[in-house]
mmCIF file of C-alpha atoms in Angstrom:
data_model
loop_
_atom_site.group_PDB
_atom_site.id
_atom_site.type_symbol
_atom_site.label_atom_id
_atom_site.label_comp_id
_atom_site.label_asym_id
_atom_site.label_seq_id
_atom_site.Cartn_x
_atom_site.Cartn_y
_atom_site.Cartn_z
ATOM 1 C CA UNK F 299 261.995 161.593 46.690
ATOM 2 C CA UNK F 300 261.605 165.345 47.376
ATOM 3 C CA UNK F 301 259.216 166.324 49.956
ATOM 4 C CA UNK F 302 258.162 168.810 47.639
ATOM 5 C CA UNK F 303 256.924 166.787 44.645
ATOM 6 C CA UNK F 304 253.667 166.004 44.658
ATOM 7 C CA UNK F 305 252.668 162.380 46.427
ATOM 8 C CA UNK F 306 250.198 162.114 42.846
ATOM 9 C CA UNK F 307 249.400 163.902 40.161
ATOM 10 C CA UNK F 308 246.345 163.243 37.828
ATOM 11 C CA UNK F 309 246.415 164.870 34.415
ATOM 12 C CA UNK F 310 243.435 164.510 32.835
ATOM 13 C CA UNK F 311 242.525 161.460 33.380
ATOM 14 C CA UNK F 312 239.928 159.074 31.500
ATOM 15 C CA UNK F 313 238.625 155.384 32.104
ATOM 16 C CA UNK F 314 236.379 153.269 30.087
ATOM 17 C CA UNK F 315 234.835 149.895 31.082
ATOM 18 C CA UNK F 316 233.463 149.070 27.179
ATOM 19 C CA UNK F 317 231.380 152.041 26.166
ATOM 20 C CA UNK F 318 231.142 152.804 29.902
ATOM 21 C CA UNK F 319 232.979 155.843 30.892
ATOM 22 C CA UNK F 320 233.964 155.986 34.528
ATOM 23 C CA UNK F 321 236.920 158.633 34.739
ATOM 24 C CA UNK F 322 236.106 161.933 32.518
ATOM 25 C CA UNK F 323 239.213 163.897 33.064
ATOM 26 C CA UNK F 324 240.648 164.078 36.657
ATOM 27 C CA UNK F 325 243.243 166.750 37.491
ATOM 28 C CA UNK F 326 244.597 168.104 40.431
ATOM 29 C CA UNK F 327 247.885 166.868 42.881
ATOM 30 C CA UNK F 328 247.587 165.321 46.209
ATOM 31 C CA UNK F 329 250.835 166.679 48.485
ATOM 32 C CA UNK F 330 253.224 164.164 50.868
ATOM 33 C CA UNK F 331 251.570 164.413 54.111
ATOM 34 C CA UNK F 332 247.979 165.189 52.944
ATOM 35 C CA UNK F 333 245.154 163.402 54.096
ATOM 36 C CA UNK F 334 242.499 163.623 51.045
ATOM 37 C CA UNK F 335 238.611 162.427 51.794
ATOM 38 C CA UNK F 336 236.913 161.334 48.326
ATOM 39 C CA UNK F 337 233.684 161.163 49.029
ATOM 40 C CA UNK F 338 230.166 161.025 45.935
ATOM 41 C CA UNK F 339 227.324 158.545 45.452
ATOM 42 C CA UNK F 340 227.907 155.116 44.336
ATOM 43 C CA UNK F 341 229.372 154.762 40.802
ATOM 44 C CA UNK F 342 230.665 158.318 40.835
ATOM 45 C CA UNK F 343 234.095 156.735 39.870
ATOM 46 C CA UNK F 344 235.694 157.414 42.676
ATOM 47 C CA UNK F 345 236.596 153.650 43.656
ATOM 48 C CA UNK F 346 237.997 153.462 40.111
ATOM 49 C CA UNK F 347 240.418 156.585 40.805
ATOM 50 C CA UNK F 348 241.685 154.982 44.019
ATOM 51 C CA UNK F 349 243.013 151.760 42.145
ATOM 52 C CA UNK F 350 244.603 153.497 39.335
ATOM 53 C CA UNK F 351 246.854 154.918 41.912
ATOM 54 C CA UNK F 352 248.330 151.498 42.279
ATOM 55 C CA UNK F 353 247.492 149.752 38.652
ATOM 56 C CA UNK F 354 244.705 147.862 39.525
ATOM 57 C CA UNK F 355 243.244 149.586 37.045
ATOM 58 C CA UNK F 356 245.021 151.343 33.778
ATOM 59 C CA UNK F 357 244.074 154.560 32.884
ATOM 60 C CA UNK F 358 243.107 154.546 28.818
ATOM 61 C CA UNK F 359 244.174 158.398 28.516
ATOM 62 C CA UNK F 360 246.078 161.326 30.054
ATOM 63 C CA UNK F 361 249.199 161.406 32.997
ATOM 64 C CA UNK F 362 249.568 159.498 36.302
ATOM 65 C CA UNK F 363 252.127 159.941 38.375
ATOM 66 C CA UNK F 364 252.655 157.906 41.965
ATOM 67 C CA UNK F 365 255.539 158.605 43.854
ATOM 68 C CA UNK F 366 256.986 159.560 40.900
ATOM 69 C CA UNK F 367 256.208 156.224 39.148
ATOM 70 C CA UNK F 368 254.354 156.995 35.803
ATOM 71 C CA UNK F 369 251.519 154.962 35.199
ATOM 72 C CA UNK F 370 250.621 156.379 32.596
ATOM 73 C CA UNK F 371 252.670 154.324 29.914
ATOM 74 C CA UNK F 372 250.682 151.182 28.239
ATOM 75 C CA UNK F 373 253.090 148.550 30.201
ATOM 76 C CA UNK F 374 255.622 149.447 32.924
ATOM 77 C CA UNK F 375 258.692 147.004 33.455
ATOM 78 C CA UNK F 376 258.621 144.449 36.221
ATOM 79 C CA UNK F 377 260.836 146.555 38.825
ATOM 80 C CA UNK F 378 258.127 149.824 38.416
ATOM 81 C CA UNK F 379 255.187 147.589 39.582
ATOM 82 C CA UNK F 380 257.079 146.436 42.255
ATOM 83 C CA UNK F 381 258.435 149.208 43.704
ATOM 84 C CA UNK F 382 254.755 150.862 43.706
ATOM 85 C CA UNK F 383 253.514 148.098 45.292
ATOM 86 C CA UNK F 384 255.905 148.339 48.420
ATOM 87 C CA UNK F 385 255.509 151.808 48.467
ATOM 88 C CA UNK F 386 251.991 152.336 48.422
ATOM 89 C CA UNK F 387 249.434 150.510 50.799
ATOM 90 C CA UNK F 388 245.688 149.799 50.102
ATOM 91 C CA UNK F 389 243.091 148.906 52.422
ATOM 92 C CA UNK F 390 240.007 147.452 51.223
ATOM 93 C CA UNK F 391 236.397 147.227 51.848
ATOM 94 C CA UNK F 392 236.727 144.034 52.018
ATOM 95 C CA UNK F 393 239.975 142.516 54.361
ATOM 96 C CA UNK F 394 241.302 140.174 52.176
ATOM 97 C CA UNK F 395 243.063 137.766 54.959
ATOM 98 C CA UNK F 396 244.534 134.837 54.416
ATOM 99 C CA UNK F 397 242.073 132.546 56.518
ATOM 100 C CA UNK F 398 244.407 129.535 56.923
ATOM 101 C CA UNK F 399 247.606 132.062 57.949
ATOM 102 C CA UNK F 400 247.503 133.607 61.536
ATOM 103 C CA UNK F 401 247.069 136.763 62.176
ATOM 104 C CA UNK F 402 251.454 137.067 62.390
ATOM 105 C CA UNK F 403 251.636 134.852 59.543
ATOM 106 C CA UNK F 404 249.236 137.226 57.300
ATOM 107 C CA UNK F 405 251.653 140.349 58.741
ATOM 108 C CA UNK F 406 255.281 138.670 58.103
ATOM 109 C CA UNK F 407 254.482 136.794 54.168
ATOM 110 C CA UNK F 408 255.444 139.703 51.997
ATOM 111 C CA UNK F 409 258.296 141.718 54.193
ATOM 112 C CA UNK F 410 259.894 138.203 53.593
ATOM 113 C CA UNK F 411 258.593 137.405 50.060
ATOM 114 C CA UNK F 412 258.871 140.936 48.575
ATOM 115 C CA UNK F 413 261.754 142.529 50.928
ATOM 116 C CA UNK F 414 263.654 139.723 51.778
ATOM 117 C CA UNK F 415 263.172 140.210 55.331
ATOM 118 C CA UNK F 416 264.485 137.246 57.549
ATOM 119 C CA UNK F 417 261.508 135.691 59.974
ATOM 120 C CA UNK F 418 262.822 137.347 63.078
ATOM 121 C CA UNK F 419 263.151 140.809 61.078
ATOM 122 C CA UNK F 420 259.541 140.431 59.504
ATOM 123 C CA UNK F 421 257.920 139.104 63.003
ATOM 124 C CA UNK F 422 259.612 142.055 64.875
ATOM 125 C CA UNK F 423 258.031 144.316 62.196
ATOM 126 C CA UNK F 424 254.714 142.160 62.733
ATOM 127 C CA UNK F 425 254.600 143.000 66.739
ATOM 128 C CA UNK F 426 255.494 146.806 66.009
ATOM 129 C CA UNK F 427 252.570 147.366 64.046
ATOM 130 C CA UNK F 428 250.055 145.063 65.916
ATOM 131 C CA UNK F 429 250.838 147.101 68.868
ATOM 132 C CA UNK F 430 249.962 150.129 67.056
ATOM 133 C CA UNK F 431 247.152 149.145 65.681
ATOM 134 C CA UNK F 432 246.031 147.800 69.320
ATOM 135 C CA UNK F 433 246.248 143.811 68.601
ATOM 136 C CA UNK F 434 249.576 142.670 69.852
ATOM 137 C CA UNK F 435 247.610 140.095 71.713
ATOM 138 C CA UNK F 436 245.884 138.407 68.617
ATOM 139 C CA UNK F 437 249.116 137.715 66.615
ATOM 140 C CA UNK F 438 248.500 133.562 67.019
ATOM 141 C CA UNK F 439 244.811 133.832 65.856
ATOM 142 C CA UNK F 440 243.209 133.485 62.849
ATOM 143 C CA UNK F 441 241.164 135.643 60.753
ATOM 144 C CA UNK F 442 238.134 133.502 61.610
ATOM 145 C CA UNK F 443 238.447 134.281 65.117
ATOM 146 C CA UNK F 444 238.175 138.228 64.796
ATOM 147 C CA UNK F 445 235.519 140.799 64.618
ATOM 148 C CA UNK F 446 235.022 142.975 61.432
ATOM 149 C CA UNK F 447 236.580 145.858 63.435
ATOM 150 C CA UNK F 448 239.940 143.621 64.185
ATOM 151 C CA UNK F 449 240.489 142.325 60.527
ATOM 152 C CA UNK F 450 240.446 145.759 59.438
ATOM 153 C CA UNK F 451 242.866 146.632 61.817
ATOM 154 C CA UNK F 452 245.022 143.628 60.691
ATOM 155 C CA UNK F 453 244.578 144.487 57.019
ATOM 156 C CA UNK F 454 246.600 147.916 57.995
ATOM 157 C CA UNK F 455 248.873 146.642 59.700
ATOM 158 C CA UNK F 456 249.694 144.504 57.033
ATOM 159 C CA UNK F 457 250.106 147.272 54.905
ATOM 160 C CA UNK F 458 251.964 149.544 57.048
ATOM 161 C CA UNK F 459 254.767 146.440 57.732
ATOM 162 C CA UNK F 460 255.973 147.154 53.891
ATOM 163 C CA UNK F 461 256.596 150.899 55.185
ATOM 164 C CA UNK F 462 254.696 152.495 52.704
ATOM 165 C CA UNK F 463 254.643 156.041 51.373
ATOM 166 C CA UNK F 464 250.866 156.484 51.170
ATOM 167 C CA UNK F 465 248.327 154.616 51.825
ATOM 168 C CA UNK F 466 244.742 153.992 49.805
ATOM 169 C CA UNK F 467 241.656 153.302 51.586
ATOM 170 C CA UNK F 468 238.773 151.960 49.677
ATOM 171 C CA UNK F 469 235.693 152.097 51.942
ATOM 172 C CA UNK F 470 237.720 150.980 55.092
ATOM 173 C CA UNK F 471 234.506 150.727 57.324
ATOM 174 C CA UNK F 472 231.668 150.163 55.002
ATOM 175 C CA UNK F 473 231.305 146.634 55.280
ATOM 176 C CA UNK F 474 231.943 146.856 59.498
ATOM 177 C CA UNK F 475 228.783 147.175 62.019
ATOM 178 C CA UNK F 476 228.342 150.535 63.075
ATOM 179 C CA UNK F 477 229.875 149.903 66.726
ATOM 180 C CA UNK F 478 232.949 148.598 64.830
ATOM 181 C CA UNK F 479 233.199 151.818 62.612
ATOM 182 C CA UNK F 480 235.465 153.731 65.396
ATOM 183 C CA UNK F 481 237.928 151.525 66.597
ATOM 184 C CA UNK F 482 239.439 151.372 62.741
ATOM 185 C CA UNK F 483 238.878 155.417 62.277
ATOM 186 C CA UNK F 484 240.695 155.792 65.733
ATOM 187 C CA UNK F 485 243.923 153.812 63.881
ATOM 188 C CA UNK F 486 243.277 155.546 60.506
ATOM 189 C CA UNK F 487 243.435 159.171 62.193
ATOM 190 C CA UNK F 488 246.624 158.350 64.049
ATOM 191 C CA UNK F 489 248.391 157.482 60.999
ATOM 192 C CA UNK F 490 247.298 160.951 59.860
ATOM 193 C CA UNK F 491 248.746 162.361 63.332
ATOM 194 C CA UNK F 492 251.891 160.703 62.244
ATOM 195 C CA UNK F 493 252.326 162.349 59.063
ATOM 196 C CA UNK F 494 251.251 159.742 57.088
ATOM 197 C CA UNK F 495 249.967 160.631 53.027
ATOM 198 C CA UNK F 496 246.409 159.072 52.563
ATOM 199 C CA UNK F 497 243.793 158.861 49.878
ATOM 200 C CA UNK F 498 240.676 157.469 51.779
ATOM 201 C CA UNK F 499 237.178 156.634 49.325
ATOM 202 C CA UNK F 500 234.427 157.210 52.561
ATOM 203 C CA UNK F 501 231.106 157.584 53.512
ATOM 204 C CA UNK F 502 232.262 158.986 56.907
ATOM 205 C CA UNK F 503 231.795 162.656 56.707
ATOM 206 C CA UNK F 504 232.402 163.386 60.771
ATOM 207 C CA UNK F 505 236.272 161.438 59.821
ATOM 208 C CA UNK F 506 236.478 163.177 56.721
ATOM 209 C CA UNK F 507 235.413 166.950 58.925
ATOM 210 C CA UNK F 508 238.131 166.190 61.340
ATOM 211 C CA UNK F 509 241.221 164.274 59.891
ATOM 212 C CA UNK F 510 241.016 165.187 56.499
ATOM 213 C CA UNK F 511 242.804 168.450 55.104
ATOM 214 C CA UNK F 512 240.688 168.272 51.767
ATOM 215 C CA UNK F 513 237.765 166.995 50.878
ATOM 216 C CA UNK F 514 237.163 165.791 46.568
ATOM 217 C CA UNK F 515 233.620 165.060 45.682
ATOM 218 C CA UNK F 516 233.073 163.263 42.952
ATOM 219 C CA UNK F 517 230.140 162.761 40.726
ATOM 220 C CA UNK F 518 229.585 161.363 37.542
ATOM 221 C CA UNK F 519 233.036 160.551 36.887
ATOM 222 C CA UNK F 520 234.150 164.523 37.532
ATOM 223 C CA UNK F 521 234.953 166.141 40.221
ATOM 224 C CA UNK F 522 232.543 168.455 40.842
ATOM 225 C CA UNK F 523 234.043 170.243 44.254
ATOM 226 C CA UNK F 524 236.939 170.075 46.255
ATOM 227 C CA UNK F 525 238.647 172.155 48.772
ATOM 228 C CA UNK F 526 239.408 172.518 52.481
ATOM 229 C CA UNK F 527 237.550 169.783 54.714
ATOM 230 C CA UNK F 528 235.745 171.750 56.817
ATOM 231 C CA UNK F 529 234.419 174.494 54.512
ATOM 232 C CA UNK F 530 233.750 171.927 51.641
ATOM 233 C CA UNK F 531 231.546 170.003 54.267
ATOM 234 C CA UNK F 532 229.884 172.676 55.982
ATOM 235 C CA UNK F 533 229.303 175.465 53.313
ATOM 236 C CA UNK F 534 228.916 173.220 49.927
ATOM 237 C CA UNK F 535 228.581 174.987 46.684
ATOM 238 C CA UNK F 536 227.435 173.228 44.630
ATOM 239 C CA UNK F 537 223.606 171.734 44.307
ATOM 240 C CA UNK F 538 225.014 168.064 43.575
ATOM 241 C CA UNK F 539 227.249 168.051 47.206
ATOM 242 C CA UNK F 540 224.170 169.594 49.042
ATOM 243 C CA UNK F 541 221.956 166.912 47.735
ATOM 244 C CA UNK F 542 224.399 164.144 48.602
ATOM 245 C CA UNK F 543 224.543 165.484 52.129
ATOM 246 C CA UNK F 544 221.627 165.543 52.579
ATOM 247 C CA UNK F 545 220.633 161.889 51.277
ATOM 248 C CA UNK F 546 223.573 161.209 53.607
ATOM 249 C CA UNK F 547 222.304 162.862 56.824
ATOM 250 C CA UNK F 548 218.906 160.705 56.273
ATOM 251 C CA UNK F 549 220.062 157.438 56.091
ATOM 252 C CA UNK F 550 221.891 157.995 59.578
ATOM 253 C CA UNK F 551 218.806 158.971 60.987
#
């Protein structure tokens, strides 16, 4: 894939649950290497956007592109879905472990399943990214046995052992306690350090300030600014963003 080509690129896109319309016509391109904050009030659509980007939703109208995998067609073949799938990562609100596979076991089940990795070659993959995500030590446990904070962690290091292009993060930290909130930023912004291209959906604005190059904020299913992080954040256009900051900045204090 050229480095040049666009990571994704929405065209216009629209989607409907029923007579519900979430997605009013998104455009614009996210770059390889970008870190993009997508941040707007619950129900903006902006949850919806992020799982289009892997087919977890269909869009019902205009172009989607994904590491230049069009999702845009009504059905894409077998091999399509797959590929996506290995090449881009999401991270959930929710961690979706396996709670009767280890912590290793939940890392090494789809490099073998989905690359054919052998067990030594998946659990060697395992170790490199529990060690980067700080958790070597808690391969043999089980999900049951971990904070919020640490299943998080595991979640993206499951993600990052299929060697994904881009990751999606969908509310990362929002179901976490507060004091758990920084240990999985810490691994999110050195993935972003390393180059990494990432779409995260957040409520973090001091993450989205610091590690994000652009900022998209959504609101009723539009996007209704975007632009650099910093000035989006700190000199806000529009009267929509203002308000949401502000609702923001009183519920943290």
């Amino acid at each position: 894939m050229n480095d040049s080509t666009p990571a994704i690129i929405f065209e216009s896109i629209e989607k409907s649950f029923g007579s519900l319309k979430v997605l009013k016509g998104i455009t614009g391109e996210i770059n390889r290497g970008e870190v993009i904050a997508i941040i707007g009030a619950s129900g903006c659509g902006k949850s919806t956007l992020l799982r289009c980007c892997n087919r977890l939703e269909t869009i019902n109208s205009g172009r989607l592109i994904v590491n230049g995998i069009d999702l845009s067609r009504t059905v894409n073949n077998y091999n399509q879905l797959r590929q996506l799938r290995i090449q881009v990562g999401m991270v959930f609100q929710q961690f979706n472990l396996f709670p009767h596979l280890s912590v290793l076991e939940n890392l090494t089940l789809a490099p073998r399943k989905v690359l054919g990795k052998t067990v030594k070659e998946s659990a060697q993959l395992a170790g490199l990214y529990l060690e980067k995500v700080g958790l070597f030590d808690k391969a043999s446990a089980y999900p049951e046995q971990l904070s919020g904070g640490q299943k998080q962690r595991v979640a993206i290091a499951r993600s990052l052992c299929m060697n994904p292009q881009i990751m999606l993060f969908d509310e990362p930290t929002s179901a976490l306690d507060p004091e758990l909130v920084g240990e999985v930023l810490q691994v999110m912004q050195q993935l972003a350090v390393e180059g990494m291209t990432m779409v995260v959906v957040t409520h973090e604005m001091q993450f989205a300030r610091e590690v994000a190059h652009r900022v998209i904020f959504m609101d009723q299913g539009l996007v209704a600014e975007q632009g650099a992080a910093q000035e989006v954040l700190t000199h806000p256009k529009s009267d929509r963003l203002r308000a949401f900051l502000s609702r923001l900045n009183r519920n943290r204090e």
